Short mmCIF file of C-alpha atoms in Angstrom, two decimals:
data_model
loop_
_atom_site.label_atom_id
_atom_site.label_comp_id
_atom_site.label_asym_id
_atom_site.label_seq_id
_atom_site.Cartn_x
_atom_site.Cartn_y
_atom_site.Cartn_z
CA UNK A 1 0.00 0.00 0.00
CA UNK A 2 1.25 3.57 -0.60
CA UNK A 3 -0.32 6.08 0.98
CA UNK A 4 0.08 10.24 -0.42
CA UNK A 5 -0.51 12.64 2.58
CA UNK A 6 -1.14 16.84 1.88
CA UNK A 7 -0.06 18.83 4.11
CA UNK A 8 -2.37 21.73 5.21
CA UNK A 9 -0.01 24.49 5.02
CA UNK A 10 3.00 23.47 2.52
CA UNK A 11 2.55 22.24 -1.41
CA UNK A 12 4.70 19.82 -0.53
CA UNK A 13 3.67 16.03 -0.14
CA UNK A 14 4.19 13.06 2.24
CA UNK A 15 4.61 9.03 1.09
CA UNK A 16 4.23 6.37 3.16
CA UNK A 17 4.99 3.04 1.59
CA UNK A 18 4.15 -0.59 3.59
CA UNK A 19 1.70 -2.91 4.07
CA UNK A 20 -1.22 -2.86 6.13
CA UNK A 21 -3.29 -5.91 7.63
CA UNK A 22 -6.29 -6.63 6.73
CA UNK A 23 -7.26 -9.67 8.45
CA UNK A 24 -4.43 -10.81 11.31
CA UNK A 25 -4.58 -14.64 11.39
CA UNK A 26 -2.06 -16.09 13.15
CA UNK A 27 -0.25 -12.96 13.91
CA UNK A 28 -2.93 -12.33 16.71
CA UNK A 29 -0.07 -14.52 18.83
CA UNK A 30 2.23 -12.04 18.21
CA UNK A 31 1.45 -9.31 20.67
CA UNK A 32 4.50 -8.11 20.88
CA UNK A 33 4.57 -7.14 17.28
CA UNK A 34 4.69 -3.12 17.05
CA UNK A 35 5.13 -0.82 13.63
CA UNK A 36 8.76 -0.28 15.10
CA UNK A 37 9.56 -3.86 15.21
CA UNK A 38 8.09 -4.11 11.56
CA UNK A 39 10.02 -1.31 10.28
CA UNK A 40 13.38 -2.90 11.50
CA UNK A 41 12.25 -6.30 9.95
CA UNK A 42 11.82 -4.55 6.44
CA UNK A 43 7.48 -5.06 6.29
CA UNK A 44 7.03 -1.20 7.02
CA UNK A 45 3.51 -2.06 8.70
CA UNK A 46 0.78 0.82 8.20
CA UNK A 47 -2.56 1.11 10.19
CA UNK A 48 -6.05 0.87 8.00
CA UNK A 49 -6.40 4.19 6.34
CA UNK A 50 -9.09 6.12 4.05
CA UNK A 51 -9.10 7.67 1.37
CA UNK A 52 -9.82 11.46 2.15
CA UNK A 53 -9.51 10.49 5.73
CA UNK A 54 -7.94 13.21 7.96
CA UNK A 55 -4.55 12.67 9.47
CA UNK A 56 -3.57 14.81 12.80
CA UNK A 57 -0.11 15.48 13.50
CA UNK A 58 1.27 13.53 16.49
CA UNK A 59 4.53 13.69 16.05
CA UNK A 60 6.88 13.75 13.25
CA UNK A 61 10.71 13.00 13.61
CA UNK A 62 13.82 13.54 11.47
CA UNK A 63 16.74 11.58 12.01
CA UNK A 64 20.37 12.28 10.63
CA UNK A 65 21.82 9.82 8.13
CA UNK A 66 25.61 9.78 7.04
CA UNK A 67 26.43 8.37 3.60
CA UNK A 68 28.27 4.98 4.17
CA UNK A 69 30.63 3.41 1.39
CA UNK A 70 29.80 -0.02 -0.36
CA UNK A 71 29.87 -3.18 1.88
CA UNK A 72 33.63 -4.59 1.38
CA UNK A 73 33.47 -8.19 0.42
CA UNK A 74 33.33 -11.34 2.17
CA UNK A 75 34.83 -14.78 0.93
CA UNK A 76 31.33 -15.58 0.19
CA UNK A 77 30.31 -12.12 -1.81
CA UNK A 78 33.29 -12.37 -3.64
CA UNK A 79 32.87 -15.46 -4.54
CA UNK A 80 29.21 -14.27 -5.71
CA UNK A 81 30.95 -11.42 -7.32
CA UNK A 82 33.17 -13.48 -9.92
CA UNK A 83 29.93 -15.66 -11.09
CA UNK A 84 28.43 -12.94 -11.92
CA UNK A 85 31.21 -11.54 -13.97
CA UNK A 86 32.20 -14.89 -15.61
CA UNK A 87 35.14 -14.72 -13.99
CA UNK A 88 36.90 -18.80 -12.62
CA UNK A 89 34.93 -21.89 -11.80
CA UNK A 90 34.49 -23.36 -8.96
CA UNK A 91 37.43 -25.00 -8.79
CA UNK A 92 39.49 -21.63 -9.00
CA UNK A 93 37.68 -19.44 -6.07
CA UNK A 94 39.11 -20.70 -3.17
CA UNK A 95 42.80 -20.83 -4.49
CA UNK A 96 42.17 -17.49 -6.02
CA UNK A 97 40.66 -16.37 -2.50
CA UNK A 98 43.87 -17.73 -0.54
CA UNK A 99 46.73 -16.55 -3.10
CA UNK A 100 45.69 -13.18 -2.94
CA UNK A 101 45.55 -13.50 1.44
CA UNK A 102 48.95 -15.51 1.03
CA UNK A 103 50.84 -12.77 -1.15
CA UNK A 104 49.64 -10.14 1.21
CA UNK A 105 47.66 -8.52 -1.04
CA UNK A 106 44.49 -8.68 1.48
CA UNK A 107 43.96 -9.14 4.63
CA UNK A 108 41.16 -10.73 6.21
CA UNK A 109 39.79 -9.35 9.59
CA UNK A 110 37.74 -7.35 12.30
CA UNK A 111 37.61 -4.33 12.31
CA UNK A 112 35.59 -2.19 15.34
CA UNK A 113 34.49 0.76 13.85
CA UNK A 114 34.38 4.48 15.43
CA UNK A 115 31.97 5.48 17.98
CA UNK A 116 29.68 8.72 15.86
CA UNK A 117 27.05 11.16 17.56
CA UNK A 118 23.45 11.76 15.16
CA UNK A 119 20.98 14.61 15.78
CA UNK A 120 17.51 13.36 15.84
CA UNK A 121 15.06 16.24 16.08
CA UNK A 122 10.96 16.12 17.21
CA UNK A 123 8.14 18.18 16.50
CA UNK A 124 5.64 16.75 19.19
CA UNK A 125 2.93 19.35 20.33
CA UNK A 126 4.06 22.08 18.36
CA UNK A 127 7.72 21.73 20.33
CA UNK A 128 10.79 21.12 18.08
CA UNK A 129 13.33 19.07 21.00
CA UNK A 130 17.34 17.94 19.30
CA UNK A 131 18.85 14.62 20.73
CA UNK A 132 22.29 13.75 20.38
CA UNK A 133 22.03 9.85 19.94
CA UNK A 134 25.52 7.76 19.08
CA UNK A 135 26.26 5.18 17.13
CA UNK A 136 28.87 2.66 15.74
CA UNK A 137 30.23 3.21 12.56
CA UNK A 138 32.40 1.26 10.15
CA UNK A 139 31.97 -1.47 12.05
CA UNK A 140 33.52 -4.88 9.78
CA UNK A 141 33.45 -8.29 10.87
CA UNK A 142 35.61 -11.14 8.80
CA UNK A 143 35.92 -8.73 5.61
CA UNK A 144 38.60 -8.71 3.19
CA UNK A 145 40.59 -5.09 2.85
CA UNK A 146 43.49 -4.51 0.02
CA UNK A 147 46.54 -3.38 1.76
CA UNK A 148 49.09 -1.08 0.18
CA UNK A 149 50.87 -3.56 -1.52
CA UNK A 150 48.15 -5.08 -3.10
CA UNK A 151 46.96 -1.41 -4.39
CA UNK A 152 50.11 -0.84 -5.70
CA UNK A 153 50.48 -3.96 -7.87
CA UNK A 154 47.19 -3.56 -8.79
CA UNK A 155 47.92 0.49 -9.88
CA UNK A 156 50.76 -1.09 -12.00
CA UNK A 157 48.84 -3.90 -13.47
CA UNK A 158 46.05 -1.95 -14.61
CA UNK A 159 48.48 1.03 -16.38
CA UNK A 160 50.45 -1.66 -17.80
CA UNK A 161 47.94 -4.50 -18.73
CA UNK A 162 44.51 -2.97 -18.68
CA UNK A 163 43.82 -5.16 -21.69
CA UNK A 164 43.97 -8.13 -19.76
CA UNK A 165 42.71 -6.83 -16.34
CA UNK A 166 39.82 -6.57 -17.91
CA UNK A 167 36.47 -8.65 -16.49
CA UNK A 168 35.04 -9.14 -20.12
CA UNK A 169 38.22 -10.65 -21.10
CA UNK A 170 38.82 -13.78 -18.36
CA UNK A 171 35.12 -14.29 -18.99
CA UNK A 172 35.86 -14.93 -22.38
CA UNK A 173 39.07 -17.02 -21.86
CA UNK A 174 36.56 -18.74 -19.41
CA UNK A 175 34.38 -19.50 -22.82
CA UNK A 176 37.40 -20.29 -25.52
CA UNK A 177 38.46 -22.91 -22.51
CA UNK A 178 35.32 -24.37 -22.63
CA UNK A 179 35.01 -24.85 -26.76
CA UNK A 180 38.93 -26.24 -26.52
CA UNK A 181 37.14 -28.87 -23.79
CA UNK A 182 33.97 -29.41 -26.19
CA UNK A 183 36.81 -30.17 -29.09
CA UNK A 184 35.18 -26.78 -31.16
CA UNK A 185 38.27 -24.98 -30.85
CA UNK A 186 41.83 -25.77 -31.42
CA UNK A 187 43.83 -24.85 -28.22
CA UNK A 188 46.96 -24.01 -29.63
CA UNK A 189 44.98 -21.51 -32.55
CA UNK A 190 43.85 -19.42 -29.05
CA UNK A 191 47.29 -19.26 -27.61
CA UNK A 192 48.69 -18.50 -31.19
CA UNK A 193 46.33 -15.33 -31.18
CA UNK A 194 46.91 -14.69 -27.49
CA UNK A 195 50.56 -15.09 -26.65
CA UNK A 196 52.92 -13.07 -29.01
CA UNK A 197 51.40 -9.71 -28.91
CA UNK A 198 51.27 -10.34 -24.66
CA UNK A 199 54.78 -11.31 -24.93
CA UNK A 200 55.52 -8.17 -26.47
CA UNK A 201 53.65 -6.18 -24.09
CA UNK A 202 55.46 -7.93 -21.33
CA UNK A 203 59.20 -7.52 -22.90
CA UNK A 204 58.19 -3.80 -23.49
CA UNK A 205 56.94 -3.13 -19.60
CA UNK A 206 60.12 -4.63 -18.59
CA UNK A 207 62.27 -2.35 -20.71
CA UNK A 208 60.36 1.01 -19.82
CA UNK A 209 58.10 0.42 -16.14
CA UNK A 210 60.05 1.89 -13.55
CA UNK A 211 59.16 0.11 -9.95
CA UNK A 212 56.01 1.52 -8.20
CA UNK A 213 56.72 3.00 -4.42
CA UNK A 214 53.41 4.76 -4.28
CA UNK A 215 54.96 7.07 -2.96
CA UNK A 216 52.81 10.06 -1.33
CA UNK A 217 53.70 13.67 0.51
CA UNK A 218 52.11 13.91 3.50
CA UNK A 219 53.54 17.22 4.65
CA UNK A 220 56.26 19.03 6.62
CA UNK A 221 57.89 18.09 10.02
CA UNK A 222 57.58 21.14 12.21
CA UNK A 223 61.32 20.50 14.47
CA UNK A 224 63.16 19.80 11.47
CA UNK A 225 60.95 21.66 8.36
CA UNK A 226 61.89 18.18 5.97
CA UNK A 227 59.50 16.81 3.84
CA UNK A 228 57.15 14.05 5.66
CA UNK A 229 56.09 11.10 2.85
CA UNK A 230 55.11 7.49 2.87
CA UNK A 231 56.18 4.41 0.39
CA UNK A 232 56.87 1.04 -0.22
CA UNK A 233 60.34 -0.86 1.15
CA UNK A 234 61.65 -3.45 0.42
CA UNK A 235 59.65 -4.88 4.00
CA UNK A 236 56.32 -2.75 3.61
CA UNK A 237 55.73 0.53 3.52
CA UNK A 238 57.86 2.94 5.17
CA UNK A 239 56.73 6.68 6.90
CA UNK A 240 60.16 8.88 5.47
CA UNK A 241 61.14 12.12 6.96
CA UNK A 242 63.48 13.72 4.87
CA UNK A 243 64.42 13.78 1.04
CA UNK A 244 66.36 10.44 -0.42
CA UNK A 245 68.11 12.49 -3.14
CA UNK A 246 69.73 14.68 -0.61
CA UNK A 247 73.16 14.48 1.11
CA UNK A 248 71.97 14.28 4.80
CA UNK A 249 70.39 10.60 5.43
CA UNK A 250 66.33 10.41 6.00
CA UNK A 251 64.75 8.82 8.94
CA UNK A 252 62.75 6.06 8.11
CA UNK A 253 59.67 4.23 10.35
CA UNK A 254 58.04 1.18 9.84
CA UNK A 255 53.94 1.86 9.28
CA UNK A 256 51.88 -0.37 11.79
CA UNK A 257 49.56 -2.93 10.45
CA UNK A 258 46.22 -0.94 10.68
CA UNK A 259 47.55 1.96 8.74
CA UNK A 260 47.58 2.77 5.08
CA UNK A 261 49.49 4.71 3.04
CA UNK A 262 46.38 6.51 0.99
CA UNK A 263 45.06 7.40 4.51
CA UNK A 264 47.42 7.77 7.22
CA UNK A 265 47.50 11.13 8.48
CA UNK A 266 50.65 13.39 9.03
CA UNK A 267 50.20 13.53 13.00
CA UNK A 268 50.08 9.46 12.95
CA UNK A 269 53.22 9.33 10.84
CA UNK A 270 55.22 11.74 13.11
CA UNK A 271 53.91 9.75 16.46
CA UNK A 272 55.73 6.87 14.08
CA UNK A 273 59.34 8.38 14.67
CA UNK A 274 58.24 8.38 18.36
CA UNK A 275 59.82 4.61 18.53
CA UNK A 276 61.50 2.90 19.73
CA UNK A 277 59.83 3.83 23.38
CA UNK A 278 60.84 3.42 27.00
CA UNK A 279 58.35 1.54 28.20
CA UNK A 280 59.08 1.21 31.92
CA UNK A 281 61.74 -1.23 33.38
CA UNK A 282 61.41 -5.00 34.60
CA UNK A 283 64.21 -6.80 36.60
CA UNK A 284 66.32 -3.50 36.78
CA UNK A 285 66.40 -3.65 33.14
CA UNK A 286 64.86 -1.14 30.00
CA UNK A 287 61.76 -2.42 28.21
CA UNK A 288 61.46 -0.45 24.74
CA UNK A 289 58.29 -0.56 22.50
CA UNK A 290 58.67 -0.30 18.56
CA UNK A 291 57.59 -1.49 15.33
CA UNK A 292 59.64 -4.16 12.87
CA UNK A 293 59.44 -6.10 10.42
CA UNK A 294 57.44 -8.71 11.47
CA UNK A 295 54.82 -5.91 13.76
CA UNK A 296 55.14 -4.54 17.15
CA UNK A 297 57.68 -5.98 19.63
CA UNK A 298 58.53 -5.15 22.77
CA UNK A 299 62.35 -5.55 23.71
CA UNK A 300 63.84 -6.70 27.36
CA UNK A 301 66.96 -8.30 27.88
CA UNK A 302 67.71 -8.73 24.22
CA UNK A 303 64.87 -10.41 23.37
CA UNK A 304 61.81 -9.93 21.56
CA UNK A 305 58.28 -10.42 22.28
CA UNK A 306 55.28 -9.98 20.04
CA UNK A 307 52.54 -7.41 20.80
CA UNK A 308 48.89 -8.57 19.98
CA UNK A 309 47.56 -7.44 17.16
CA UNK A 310 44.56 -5.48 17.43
CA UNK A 311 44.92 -5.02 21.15
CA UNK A 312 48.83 -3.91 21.96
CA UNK A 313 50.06 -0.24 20.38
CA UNK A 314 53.42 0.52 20.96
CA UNK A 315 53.07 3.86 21.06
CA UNK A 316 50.48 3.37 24.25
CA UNK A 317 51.43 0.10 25.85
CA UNK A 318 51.91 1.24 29.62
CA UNK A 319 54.53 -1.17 32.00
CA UNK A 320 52.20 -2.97 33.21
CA UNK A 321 51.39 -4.39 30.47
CA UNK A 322 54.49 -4.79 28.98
CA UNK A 323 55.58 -7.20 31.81
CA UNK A 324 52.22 -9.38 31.38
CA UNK A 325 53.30 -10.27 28.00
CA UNK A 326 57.27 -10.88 28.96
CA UNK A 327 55.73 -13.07 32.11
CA UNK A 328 53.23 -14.67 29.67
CA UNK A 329 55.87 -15.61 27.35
CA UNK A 330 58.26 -17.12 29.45
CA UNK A 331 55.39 -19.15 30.73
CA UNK A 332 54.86 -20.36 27.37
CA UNK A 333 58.48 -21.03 26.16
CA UNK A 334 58.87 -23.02 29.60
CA UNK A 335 55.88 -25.04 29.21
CA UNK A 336 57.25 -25.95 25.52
CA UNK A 337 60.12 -27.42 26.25
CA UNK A 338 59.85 -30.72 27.13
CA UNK A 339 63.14 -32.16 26.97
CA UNK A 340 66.49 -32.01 25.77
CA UNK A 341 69.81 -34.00 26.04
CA UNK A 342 73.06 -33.47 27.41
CA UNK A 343 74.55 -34.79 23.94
CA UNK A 344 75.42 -31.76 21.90
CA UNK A 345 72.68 -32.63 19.56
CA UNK A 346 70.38 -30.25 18.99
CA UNK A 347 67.79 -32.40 19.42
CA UNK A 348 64.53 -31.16 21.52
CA UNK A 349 61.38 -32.76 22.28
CA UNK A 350 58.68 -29.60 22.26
CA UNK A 351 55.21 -28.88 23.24
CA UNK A 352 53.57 -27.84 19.72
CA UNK A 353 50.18 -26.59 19.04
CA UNK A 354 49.25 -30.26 17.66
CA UNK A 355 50.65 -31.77 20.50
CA UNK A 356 54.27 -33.08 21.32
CA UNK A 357 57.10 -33.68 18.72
CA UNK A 358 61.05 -33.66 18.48
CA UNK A 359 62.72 -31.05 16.66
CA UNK A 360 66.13 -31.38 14.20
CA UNK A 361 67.98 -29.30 12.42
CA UNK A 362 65.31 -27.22 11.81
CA UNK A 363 63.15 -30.60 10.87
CA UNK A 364 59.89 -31.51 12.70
CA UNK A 365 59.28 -35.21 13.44
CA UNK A 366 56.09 -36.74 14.87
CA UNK A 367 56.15 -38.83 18.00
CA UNK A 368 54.44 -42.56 17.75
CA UNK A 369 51.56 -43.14 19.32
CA UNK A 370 52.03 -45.01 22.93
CA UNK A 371 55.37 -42.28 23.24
CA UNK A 372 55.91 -40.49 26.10
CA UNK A 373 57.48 -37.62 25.45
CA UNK A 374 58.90 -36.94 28.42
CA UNK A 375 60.21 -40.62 28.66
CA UNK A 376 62.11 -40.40 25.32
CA UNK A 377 65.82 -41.28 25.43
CA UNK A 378 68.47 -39.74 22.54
CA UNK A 379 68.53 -43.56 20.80
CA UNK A 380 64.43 -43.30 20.63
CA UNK A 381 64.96 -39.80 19.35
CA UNK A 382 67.55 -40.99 16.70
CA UNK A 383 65.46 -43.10 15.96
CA UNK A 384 62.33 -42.00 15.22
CA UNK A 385 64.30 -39.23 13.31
CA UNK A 386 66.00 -42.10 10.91
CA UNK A 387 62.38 -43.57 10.48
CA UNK A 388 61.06 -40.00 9.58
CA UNK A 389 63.92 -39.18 6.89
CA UNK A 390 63.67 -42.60 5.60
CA UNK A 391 59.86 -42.75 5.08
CA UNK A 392 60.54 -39.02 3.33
CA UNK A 393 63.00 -40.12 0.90
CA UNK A 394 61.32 -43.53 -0.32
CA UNK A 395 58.27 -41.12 -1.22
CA UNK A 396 58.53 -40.67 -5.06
CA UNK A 397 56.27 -38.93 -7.57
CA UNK A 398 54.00 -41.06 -9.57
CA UNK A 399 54.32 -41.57 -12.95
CA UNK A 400 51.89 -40.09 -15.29
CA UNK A 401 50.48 -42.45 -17.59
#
């Protein structure tokens, strides 16, 4: 039903779209049903109304609405996504899926959103009343985000090969593959046609591409007036203060996980030169916060240990904290070791996440059943090591017939 409502002293009109019930069934069980409830649900439930009937204000309430970016894709969307462009089979999504996470290119994860205030206003009686409601926004659970990497080899890709990132064409590679299968189409007549002018293309972006940095300007530093900028390393992008070109060397800071190039902000890349940071102490000795190569460490006694992601920043982790996680990891690295031998081996029988095993040379080797680990002599761990390699080694690759 759609309902058109004038309004007695303005031209303009009101719509109200929804349905309205005409006979209730068995939604006279359902109480606890109200237009509110039906509104959230999508059904838009509207009372029986006349035509010409009168309508008396009773309240009327605007609500503010920010515009909110498309949804970023799931595994499961995406996957939606390339059927509808042609694009794989079903064989080819979930390695496509994974390469992409593997390489770095995306990352899947949480991600909280910001807390955001919204003005609702009410006329009610002829009063006009403002609320300040809040909400959270941005809010993304298990979705899949390009990192800067994966924008940048895209960005190349696309100015270098925009003929074959191109949906239309995989969907019809996708076709010529299937008249090669159905014998209408002779598969090496489509690689003839395909592969010399994309060998070309590819000798020619070798000779003349120069190495995308995406590198961006962010601004000036205000102690030393030198250019602020961001760009890729050769471990991840890099925050740079200073010019490369010049005489004097830049400093250079490792961006945190969360942050990307296109949007980090020249305050957040400044608090970046901030580490590494004096945490507190712990056993009359320094604990410093920073950022590396692998993410967020803290260092104590020279030795590392790992700050959780999504919870630790290393430009606010207080002492108290730090020395949870150095206690927590000792903990763990005592609880892993199970044994070792006073034979200069190298051997080391270990706690692991899928239960005990003996460590060699940088090997892994699974106990027997009916083992106990901590029970295990050197000869049983020589052993079990021989039986490992051997079983590896008579493993050959099967012919193809």
């Amino acid at each position: 039903t759609t309902v058109t409502i004038k309004i007695s002293t303005t031209p303009e009109l009101l719509v109200a779209s929804g349905e309205v019930i005409l006979f209730d069934g068995f939604l006279k069980v359902y109480s606890e049903s109200s237009d509110e409830e039906g509104e959230e649900n999508g059904r838009g439930l509207l009372p029986p109304i006349k035509k010409g009937q009168i309508l008396p204000l009773i309240s009327m309430e605007a609500t503010e609405k920010f515009a909110a970016h498309p949804p970023r894709y799931t595994e499961a969307s995406l996957v939606k996504k390339l059927e509808e462009l042609g694009i794989g089979r079903p064989s080819t999504y979930a390695p496509t899926i994974s390469t992409i996470q593997q390489r770095g290119y995306v990352l899947k994860e949480d991600r909280p959103g910001n807390k955001r205030d919204y003005r609702v206003i009410t006329l009610k009686n002829s009063q006009v009343k403002e609320t300040i409601k809040s909400e959270i926004a941005g809010s993304e659970k298990a979705k899949l985000f390009p990192t800067d990497i994966g924008m940048i080899v895209n960005d190349f890709l696309v100015d270098n090969f925009s003929d074959i990132l191109d949906f239309n064409f995989t969907a019809n590679v996708e076709k010529e593959f299937d008249l090669i299968a159905e014998g209408k189409l002779a598969w090496n007549k489509m690689l003839g046609k395909f592969y010399p002018p994309f060998h070309t293309k590819i000798e020619t972006t070798l000779e003349s591409a120069t190495r995308q940095k995406g590198e961006r300007v962010i601004g000036t530093d205000p102690q030393s007036g030198k250019q602020v900028s961001v760009k890729m390393g050769r471990y991840g992008p890099v925050a740079v203060i200073g010019d490369p070109g010049s005489e004097e060397k830049p400093r250079f800071a490792s961006l945190m996980k969360n942050q990307l190039m296109e949007t980090i902000t020249l305050e957040e890349t400044l608090d970046l030169f901030k580490l590494p940071r004096v945490v507190g102490a712990f056993e009359n000795k320094e604990i410093k916060a920073s950022i590396g190569r692998f993410g967020p460490y803290l260092l104590h006694d020279n030795k590392f240990y790992a700050l959780k992601k999504g919870v630790d920043n290393p430009l606010e982790v207080e002492q108290e904290r730090a020395i949870e996680i150095i206690t927590q990891k000792r903990i763990y690295d005592q609880n892993k070791l199970i044994k070792t031998f006073p034979e200069d081996s190298g051997i080391q029988v270990l706690n692991g996440r899928f239960g005990p095993y003996i460590s060699y040379n940088k090997n892994n080797f699974k106990i027997p059943k009916g083992k106990v680990p901590a029970e295990l002599t050197y000869s049983d761990c020589m052993a079990i090591i021989e039986a490992g390699n051997s079983k590896s080694t008579s493993k050959k690759p099967k012919k193809r017939s």
